[in-house]
Amino acid sequence: MNHKTGYLYSFVLALVVLVSMHSFYMPVAAPVISGISGTIMHGSTVTVSGSGFGIKAQAAPIAWDNLESGVCDNIATVGSWTATGTLGINDNHNRNQFSNFNAFRNFDGDISPWGAVNDEAAFRGGTDSRTWYVQYWFYLDSDFEFDGNINNSLGNIKILRMWSTSSASDNFYVQALCRYDTNAVVALVNQGTDWSPVVGGYTWVDEVMGYDKPAYVDNSYFGWQHYENDISTGVWHLFQFEYSDSDISTPNGVFRWWFNGKLIVDKTNVLTRNTTYTSFKRPRIVGFYDSHHATNNDGSNHFYIDDAYIDNTFARVEICSNALWSDKGQSEIQIPVSWSASSIAVNINQGSLADGSTAYLYVIDSAGVSNAVGYPITFGGSLLGHDDTPSPPSGLMVK
């Protein structure tokens, strides 16, 4: 190799490195919606056109259940469950005008429907996968009371659990504890950090929810010490979760949690796997699990659940009440029936969004990136592919 060739080789190599670095740090383009065709009404199918939607190998979710079959079993509205715990079918306290049924459990200390060691009012489904989106709506009746003792019934409630289908004992769970706080635990794997700040600009969940900063928060807790007030009785609430396992011994796992459309936890540095515990997981608890169901139970505590949805990707479509993803408000999951990088067909799920109301459609890709500004729609109106969405700032992406 002569000097000229050597210099040329060095220049090309440096250029390749620079281009590679530039490519690596390029921001991910957010989905762009250019139009929607069809009539926006509950149960109809519309087509969303645009770009940057990404690939979703299976359009339909792993499971989606609105329970409108009038039966609570392993056959979901779309897909299937592997178990439904102690849940039974119910026809009151329905969530919206289209709902005639939901599932329920009375946490009254009776263990006969499930056995002597568990009381799970929860769905379970899927096979082991790195990434999951999980959601469910739930309603606590006026007789429901959280307990102030962690060892009593309803003093330690698991509200999400991710666990392998194998015999592996490591798992991830989110829990509400003894009227004190909430936290998430990576069992048997030290996640290596606490949860603060829970989201950008906020140290603890109480601050996100509008309260003063807690005087003290235990290490590994979320600082949601007002959860009992916020999860009020007599009202339907929505939990949404994004979960992705980490690489081995690398803190790059994802955990995001929305409560009634508000992002309360947003972490992308979670360690969930190491050289000893390497398994991926699947949703083991989608609902409530009363860890100490038979201890000092105070009687009836009615819990209702509806519109549970799980999928092994973050990619999904939501229709929300607000125009900005960062403040999306009430959210209703939509059910995709086909998906490509530029076109998605969804079955419309209006949920409890009002007839004639304006709402906003969002496409979330497999990385969890959404269009920042929602595409406006009106329930009961027809759209013919026009684009009247305000343009977001150039290069903006939202997670």
Short mmCIF file of C-alpha atoms in Angstrom, two decimals:
data_model
loop_
_atom_site.label_atom_id
_atom_site.label_comp_id
_atom_site.label_asym_id
_atom_site.label_seq_id
_atom_site.Cartn_x
_atom_site.Cartn_y
_atom_site.Cartn_z
CA MET A 1 0.00 0.00 0.00
CA ASN A 2 1.59 3.35 -1.05
CA HIS A 3 1.21 6.62 0.83
CA LYS A 4 -1.58 7.89 -1.41
CA THR A 5 -3.51 4.67 -1.13
CA GLY A 6 -2.95 4.64 2.62
CA TYR A 7 -4.20 8.21 3.00
CA LEU A 8 -7.23 7.43 0.84
CA TYR A 9 -7.99 4.32 2.89
CA SER A 10 -7.70 6.29 6.14
CA PHE A 11 -9.96 9.03 4.79
CA VAL A 12 -12.61 6.54 3.63
CA LEU A 13 -12.44 4.68 6.95
CA ALA A 14 -12.86 7.92 8.90
CA LEU A 15 -15.76 8.92 6.66
CA VAL A 16 -17.44 5.55 7.23
CA VAL A 17 -17.03 5.94 10.99
CA LEU A 18 -18.49 9.44 10.91
CA VAL A 19 -21.43 8.36 8.78
CA SER A 20 -22.01 5.38 11.05
CA MET A 21 -21.95 7.59 14.13
CA HIS A 22 -24.30 10.06 12.50
CA SER A 23 -26.67 7.25 11.54
CA PHE A 24 -26.55 5.81 15.04
CA TYR A 25 -27.50 9.11 16.63
CA MET A 26 -30.13 10.06 14.09
CA PRO A 27 -33.47 10.55 15.86
CA VAL A 28 -36.15 8.03 15.04
CA ALA A 29 -38.75 9.55 12.74
CA ALA A 30 -42.17 9.72 14.33
CA PRO A 31 -45.18 8.27 12.51
CA VAL A 32 -46.91 10.76 10.21
CA ILE A 33 -50.65 10.47 9.49
CA SER A 34 -51.64 11.92 6.12
CA GLY A 35 -55.27 10.83 6.04
CA ILE A 36 -58.03 8.54 7.26
CA SER A 37 -60.69 6.92 5.07
CA GLY A 38 -63.98 5.59 6.35
CA THR A 39 -66.76 6.38 8.79
CA ILE A 40 -65.68 6.98 12.37
CA MET A 41 -68.20 4.99 14.36
CA HIS A 42 -67.99 2.17 16.86
CA GLY A 43 -67.42 -1.16 15.11
CA SER A 44 -66.58 0.30 11.69
CA THR A 45 -63.27 -0.27 9.91
CA VAL A 46 -61.20 2.71 8.78
CA THR A 47 -57.86 2.97 7.00
CA VAL A 48 -55.12 5.23 8.32
CA SER A 49 -52.60 6.38 5.70
CA GLY A 50 -49.21 7.95 6.24
CA SER A 51 -45.59 7.03 6.77
CA GLY A 52 -43.25 5.78 9.44
CA PHE A 53 -45.73 3.33 10.95
CA GLY A 54 -43.11 0.58 10.93
CA ILE A 55 -43.74 -3.12 10.68
CA LYS A 56 -46.07 -5.15 12.87
CA ALA A 57 -45.68 -8.83 12.02
CA GLN A 58 -49.17 -9.74 13.23
CA ALA A 59 -51.69 -6.95 12.87
CA ALA A 60 -54.09 -8.21 15.54
CA PRO A 61 -53.05 -8.15 19.21
CA ILE A 62 -52.20 -11.32 21.11
CA ALA A 63 -55.43 -10.80 23.06
CA TRP A 64 -58.14 -8.17 23.31
CA ASP A 65 -61.27 -8.77 25.35
CA ASN A 66 -64.29 -6.51 25.74
CA LEU A 67 -66.25 -9.45 27.23
CA GLU A 68 -69.26 -8.71 25.03
CA SER A 69 -69.68 -12.44 24.42
CA GLY A 70 -71.19 -12.55 27.91
CA VAL A 71 -68.63 -15.15 28.98
CA CYS A 72 -65.34 -14.74 30.81
CA ASP A 73 -63.11 -17.58 29.66
CA ASN A 74 -59.95 -18.18 27.68
CA ILE A 75 -61.61 -17.22 24.39
CA ALA A 76 -61.05 -13.47 24.03
CA THR A 77 -62.80 -11.10 21.62
CA VAL A 78 -59.57 -11.25 19.60
CA GLY A 79 -57.00 -13.94 20.34
CA SER A 80 -57.03 -15.92 23.56
CA TRP A 81 -55.93 -16.06 27.19
CA THR A 82 -54.18 -18.91 28.96
CA ALA A 83 -56.08 -18.23 32.20
CA THR A 84 -58.61 -15.82 33.70
CA GLY A 85 -58.04 -16.49 37.40
CA THR A 86 -61.05 -16.00 39.66
CA LEU A 87 -62.83 -13.63 37.29
CA GLY A 88 -66.52 -14.11 36.57
CA ILE A 89 -68.88 -12.37 34.15
CA ASN A 90 -70.91 -9.36 35.26
CA ASP A 91 -73.61 -7.22 33.65
CA ASN A 92 -73.67 -4.06 35.76
CA HIS A 93 -71.28 -1.14 36.28
CA ASN A 94 -70.71 -1.21 32.52
CA ARG A 95 -68.03 1.13 31.24
CA ASN A 96 -69.74 2.80 28.28
CA GLN A 97 -72.82 2.82 26.04
CA PHE A 98 -71.48 -0.09 23.96
CA SER A 99 -70.70 -2.29 26.94
CA ASN A 100 -73.12 -4.88 28.31
CA PHE A 101 -70.64 -7.01 30.25
CA ASN A 102 -67.41 -6.86 32.21
CA ALA A 103 -65.57 -9.28 34.49
CA PHE A 104 -65.46 -9.05 38.27
CA ARG A 105 -64.12 -10.49 41.49
CA ASN A 106 -65.27 -9.92 45.07
CA PHE A 107 -62.15 -10.00 47.25
CA ASP A 108 -64.03 -11.33 50.27
CA GLY A 109 -61.54 -13.93 51.46
CA ASP A 110 -63.30 -16.81 49.71
CA ILE A 111 -60.55 -18.84 48.06
CA SER A 112 -62.68 -21.68 46.74
CA PRO A 113 -62.83 -20.58 43.07
CA TRP A 114 -59.04 -20.61 42.69
CA GLY A 115 -57.43 -22.67 45.42
CA ALA A 116 -55.57 -22.16 48.64
CA VAL A 117 -52.61 -20.10 47.51
CA ASN A 118 -53.79 -17.51 44.99
CA ASP A 119 -56.48 -14.93 44.48
CA GLU A 120 -55.94 -13.53 41.00
CA ALA A 121 -58.66 -11.39 39.47
CA ALA A 122 -56.59 -11.18 36.33
CA PHE A 123 -56.04 -12.31 32.78
CA ARG A 124 -52.91 -14.18 31.68
CA GLY A 125 -51.69 -14.67 28.14
CA GLY A 126 -49.01 -14.87 25.51
CA THR A 127 -45.70 -16.67 25.23
CA ASP A 128 -42.31 -15.40 26.33
CA SER A 129 -41.29 -12.28 24.43
CA ARG A 130 -38.96 -9.38 25.07
CA THR A 131 -41.47 -6.58 24.58
CA TRP A 132 -45.08 -6.09 25.71
CA TYR A 133 -47.84 -3.54 25.72
CA VAL A 134 -50.49 -4.24 28.38
CA GLN A 135 -53.63 -2.35 29.34
CA TYR A 136 -56.86 -2.81 31.25
CA TRP A 137 -59.73 -0.71 32.54
CA PHE A 138 -60.89 -1.34 36.11
CA TYR A 139 -63.55 -0.15 38.54
CA LEU A 140 -63.52 -0.37 42.34
CA ASP A 141 -66.96 -0.44 43.92
CA SER A 142 -67.82 1.67 46.96
CA ASP A 143 -67.16 -1.31 49.25
CA PHE A 144 -63.54 -1.69 48.07
CA GLU A 145 -60.88 -0.69 50.61
CA PHE A 146 -57.13 -0.87 50.35
CA ASP A 147 -55.62 -2.13 53.60
CA GLY A 148 -52.93 -0.40 55.63
CA ASN A 149 -51.12 -3.60 56.64
CA ILE A 150 -48.87 -5.15 54.02
CA ASN A 151 -49.66 -8.63 55.36
CA ASN A 152 -53.45 -8.23 55.23
CA SER A 153 -55.89 -8.80 52.41
CA LEU A 154 -55.67 -5.89 49.92
CA GLY A 155 -52.58 -4.57 51.68
CA ASN A 156 -50.29 -5.94 48.96
CA ILE A 157 -51.88 -5.91 45.50
CA LYS A 158 -49.97 -6.87 42.38
CA ILE A 159 -51.42 -4.83 39.50
CA LEU A 160 -49.07 -6.14 36.78
CA ARG A 161 -46.76 -9.13 36.70
CA MET A 162 -44.44 -10.28 33.93
CA TRP A 163 -43.15 -13.85 34.30
CA SER A 164 -41.70 -16.49 32.03
CA THR A 165 -43.74 -19.53 31.07
CA SER A 166 -40.70 -21.61 32.03
CA SER A 167 -39.69 -22.68 35.53
CA ALA A 168 -37.54 -19.56 35.92
CA SER A 169 -38.27 -17.77 39.19
CA ASP A 170 -37.24 -14.24 38.19
CA ASN A 171 -40.13 -11.91 37.38
CA PHE A 172 -41.16 -8.25 37.27
CA TYR A 173 -44.13 -6.89 39.17
CA VAL A 174 -45.84 -3.61 40.03
CA GLN A 175 -47.68 -3.38 43.33
CA ALA A 176 -49.75 -1.10 45.56
CA LEU A 177 -48.62 -1.45 49.15
CA CYS A 178 -50.51 -0.85 52.41
CA ARG A 179 -51.97 2.58 51.59
CA TYR A 180 -48.39 3.82 51.56
CA ASP A 181 -46.89 3.76 48.08
CA THR A 182 -46.43 1.84 44.86
CA ASN A 183 -43.31 0.26 43.45
CA ALA A 184 -41.93 -2.13 40.87
CA VAL A 185 -39.64 -5.02 41.67
CA VAL A 186 -37.29 -6.93 39.39
CA ALA A 187 -37.29 -10.13 41.44
CA LEU A 188 -33.87 -11.82 41.83
CA VAL A 189 -32.20 -9.27 39.55
CA ASN A 190 -30.94 -6.07 41.16
CA GLN A 191 -32.08 -3.34 38.79
CA GLY A 192 -29.18 -1.25 40.03
CA THR A 193 -30.99 2.04 40.47
CA ASP A 194 -34.03 3.55 42.12
CA TRP A 195 -37.00 4.85 40.14
CA SER A 196 -36.42 8.59 40.51
CA PRO A 197 -36.95 10.67 38.51
CA VAL A 198 -40.10 8.82 37.47
CA VAL A 199 -40.54 11.01 34.38
CA GLY A 200 -38.62 13.95 32.99
CA GLY A 201 -38.99 16.94 35.31
CA TYR A 202 -40.67 15.02 38.14
CA THR A 203 -38.96 13.06 40.89
CA TRP A 204 -42.04 11.20 42.15
CA VAL A 205 -45.50 10.26 40.90
CA ASP A 206 -47.27 12.42 43.49
CA GLU A 207 -45.74 15.47 41.80
CA VAL A 208 -46.94 14.27 38.38
CA MET A 209 -50.44 13.95 39.85
CA GLY A 210 -50.38 17.51 41.20
CA TYR A 211 -49.45 16.95 44.85
CA ASP A 212 -46.52 18.34 46.78
CA LYS A 213 -43.29 16.38 46.67
CA PRO A 214 -43.38 13.62 49.32
CA ALA A 215 -41.27 14.34 52.38
CA TYR A 216 -39.70 10.89 52.18
CA VAL A 217 -39.81 8.04 49.70
CA ASP A 218 -38.28 4.62 50.31
CA ASN A 219 -35.63 3.47 47.90
CA SER A 220 -37.17 1.50 45.00
CA TYR A 221 -40.61 3.14 45.36
CA PHE A 222 -42.41 5.44 42.92
CA GLY A 223 -43.49 8.08 45.41
CA TRP A 224 -47.21 7.64 44.63
CA GLN A 225 -48.31 7.98 48.22
CA HIS A 226 -51.74 9.33 47.25
CA TYR A 227 -52.61 6.34 45.06
CA GLU A 228 -55.60 5.43 47.23
CA ASN A 229 -57.14 8.86 46.61
CA ASP A 230 -56.33 8.86 42.90
CA ILE A 231 -57.65 5.34 42.31
CA SER A 232 -61.06 6.43 43.50
CA THR A 233 -64.06 4.15 43.89
CA GLY A 234 -67.11 4.33 41.64
CA VAL A 235 -65.13 5.39 38.55
CA TRP A 236 -63.51 3.45 35.71
CA HIS A 237 -59.73 3.87 35.56
CA LEU A 238 -57.17 2.86 32.91
CA PHE A 239 -53.73 1.34 33.44
CA GLN A 240 -51.42 1.18 30.41
CA PHE A 241 -47.93 -0.32 30.47
CA GLU A 242 -45.00 -0.62 28.08
CA TYR A 243 -42.46 -3.22 29.16
CA SER A 244 -39.29 -4.46 27.48
CA ASP A 245 -36.68 -6.76 28.98
CA SER A 246 -33.09 -5.57 29.08
CA ASP A 247 -30.09 -7.09 27.38
CA ILE A 248 -28.02 -9.39 29.58
CA SER A 249 -26.42 -7.38 32.42
CA THR A 250 -27.18 -4.14 30.55
CA PRO A 251 -29.59 -1.60 32.10
CA ASN A 252 -31.57 -0.79 28.94
CA GLY A 253 -34.95 -2.31 29.78
CA VAL A 254 -38.08 -0.18 29.39
CA PHE A 255 -40.94 0.41 31.79
CA ARG A 256 -43.61 3.03 31.12
CA TRP A 257 -46.86 3.39 33.01
CA TRP A 258 -49.85 5.59 32.19
CA PHE A 259 -52.70 6.17 34.63
CA ASN A 260 -55.88 7.53 33.01
CA GLY A 261 -53.81 8.77 30.07
CA LYS A 262 -51.15 10.50 32.18
CA LEU A 263 -47.59 9.18 31.92
CA ILE A 264 -46.49 8.61 35.53
CA VAL A 265 -43.39 6.42 35.05
CA ASP A 266 -41.00 6.54 32.09
CA LYS A 267 -37.81 4.55 32.57
CA THR A 268 -35.46 3.23 29.90
CA ASN A 269 -32.59 2.09 32.14
CA VAL A 270 -34.09 -0.93 33.89
CA LEU A 271 -32.00 -4.07 34.38
CA THR A 272 -34.26 -7.14 34.13
CA ARG A 273 -31.82 -9.87 33.06
CA ASN A 274 -28.32 -11.01 34.01
CA THR A 275 -26.10 -14.01 33.34
CA THR A 276 -28.07 -16.12 35.84
CA TYR A 277 -31.60 -15.01 34.95
CA THR A 278 -31.91 -14.68 31.20
CA SER A 279 -35.55 -15.42 30.40
CA PHE A 280 -37.95 -13.18 28.55
CA LYS A 281 -41.45 -12.93 29.99
CA ARG A 282 -45.16 -12.69 29.26
CA PRO A 283 -48.10 -11.03 31.08
CA ARG A 284 -48.78 -13.24 34.12
CA ILE A 285 -51.12 -10.81 35.92
CA VAL A 286 -53.28 -8.37 33.97
CA GLY A 287 -55.58 -7.17 36.72
CA PHE A 288 -55.41 -7.42 40.53
CA TYR A 289 -53.74 -10.14 42.59
CA ASP A 290 -54.40 -9.99 46.34
CA SER A 291 -51.18 -11.36 47.82
CA HIS A 292 -52.65 -12.08 51.28
CA HIS A 293 -56.29 -12.69 50.41
CA ALA A 294 -57.25 -14.78 53.44
CA THR A 295 -55.63 -12.65 56.16
CA ASN A 296 -57.85 -10.25 58.14
CA ASN A 297 -60.24 -9.84 55.24
CA ASP A 298 -62.86 -7.16 55.94
CA GLY A 299 -65.65 -8.59 53.77
CA SER A 300 -66.85 -7.57 50.32
CA ASN A 301 -64.43 -5.68 48.07
CA HIS A 302 -65.77 -5.67 44.51
CA PHE A 303 -63.34 -5.26 41.62
CA TYR A 304 -64.39 -5.01 37.95
CA ILE A 305 -62.23 -5.19 34.82
CA ASP A 306 -62.86 -4.63 31.11
CA ASP A 307 -61.19 -4.02 27.75
CA ALA A 308 -57.97 -5.89 28.55
CA TYR A 309 -55.39 -5.88 25.75
CA ILE A 310 -51.93 -7.43 25.44
CA ASP A 311 -49.50 -7.49 22.53
CA ASN A 312 -45.83 -8.37 22.12
CA THR A 313 -44.93 -5.01 20.59
CA PHE A 314 -45.40 -1.37 21.50
CA ALA A 315 -46.95 -0.80 18.05
CA ARG A 316 -50.61 0.12 18.39
CA VAL A 317 -53.27 2.73 17.57
CA GLU A 318 -55.04 4.86 20.16
CA ILE A 319 -57.82 7.42 19.93
CA CYS A 320 -57.60 9.99 22.71
CA SER A 321 -59.54 12.98 23.95
CA ASN A 322 -56.66 15.47 23.72
CA ALA A 323 -54.68 16.83 20.78
CA LEU A 324 -51.14 16.28 22.12
CA TRP A 325 -49.62 12.87 22.85
CA SER A 326 -47.77 14.35 25.82
CA ASP A 327 -51.17 15.14 27.37
CA LYS A 328 -53.34 12.61 25.56
CA GLY A 329 -56.16 12.43 28.11
CA GLN A 330 -58.71 9.63 27.91
CA SER A 331 -57.44 6.85 25.68
CA GLU A 332 -59.26 4.11 23.80
CA ILE A 333 -57.23 1.32 22.21
CA GLN A 334 -58.06 0.51 18.58
CA ILE A 335 -57.97 -2.97 17.10
CA PRO A 336 -55.73 -3.30 14.01
CA VAL A 337 -56.69 -5.75 11.28
CA SER A 338 -53.88 -4.92 8.83
CA TRP A 339 -50.60 -3.05 9.23
CA SER A 340 -47.88 -1.79 6.91
CA ALA A 341 -45.37 1.04 7.07
CA SER A 342 -47.79 3.37 5.26
CA SER A 343 -51.29 1.99 5.91
CA ILE A 344 -53.15 0.60 8.91
CA ALA A 345 -56.74 -0.66 9.00
CA VAL A 346 -58.37 -0.64 12.43
CA ASN A 347 -61.73 -1.61 13.84
CA ILE A 348 -62.99 1.44 15.70
CA ASN A 349 -63.43 1.11 19.44
CA GLN A 350 -65.21 4.27 20.59
CA GLY A 351 -65.29 3.24 24.23
CA SER A 352 -66.60 6.03 26.41
CA LEU A 353 -65.69 8.86 24.03
CA ALA A 354 -68.91 10.73 23.31
CA ASP A 355 -70.93 10.61 20.08
CA GLY A 356 -70.21 13.69 17.98
CA SER A 357 -67.10 14.55 19.96
CA THR A 358 -63.77 15.43 18.42
CA ALA A 359 -60.98 13.06 19.35
CA TYR A 360 -57.44 12.48 18.12
CA LEU A 361 -55.84 9.43 16.56
CA TYR A 362 -52.28 8.36 17.32
CA VAL A 363 -50.09 5.70 15.73
CA ILE A 364 -47.39 4.33 18.02
CA ASP A 365 -44.58 2.39 16.37
CA SER A 366 -42.65 -0.59 17.72
CA ALA A 367 -40.15 1.71 19.44
CA GLY A 368 -42.93 3.43 21.37
CA VAL A 369 -42.71 6.60 19.28
CA SER A 370 -45.99 8.37 18.43
CA ASN A 371 -47.05 11.29 16.29
CA ALA A 372 -46.78 14.25 18.65
CA VAL A 373 -49.98 15.91 17.42
CA GLY A 374 -53.10 13.78 17.12
CA TYR A 375 -55.04 13.45 13.88
CA PRO A 376 -58.51 14.97 14.55
CA ILE A 377 -61.60 12.84 14.00
CA THR A 378 -65.28 13.16 14.90
CA PHE A 379 -67.32 10.18 15.99
CA GLY A 380 -70.16 9.75 13.54
CA GLY A 381 -68.31 11.59 10.78
CA SER A 382 -66.80 10.37 7.51
CA LEU A 383 -63.23 11.05 6.45
CA LEU A 384 -62.06 10.74 2.86
CA GLY A 385 -58.31 10.78 3.24
CA HIS A 386 -57.91 14.52 3.80
CA ASP A 387 -55.16 15.91 5.98
CA ASP A 388 -56.13 18.75 8.28
CA THR A 389 -53.71 17.93 11.07
CA PRO A 390 -51.50 20.76 12.34
CA SER A 391 -47.87 20.07 11.46
CA PRO A 392 -45.70 19.21 14.47
CA PRO A 393 -42.31 20.90 14.87
CA SER A 394 -39.74 19.43 12.50
CA GLY A 395 -37.82 16.46 13.85
CA LEU A 396 -39.96 16.14 16.97
CA MET A 397 -40.55 12.66 18.33
CA VAL A 398 -42.45 11.65 21.41
CA LYS A 399 -42.16 8.55 23.54
#
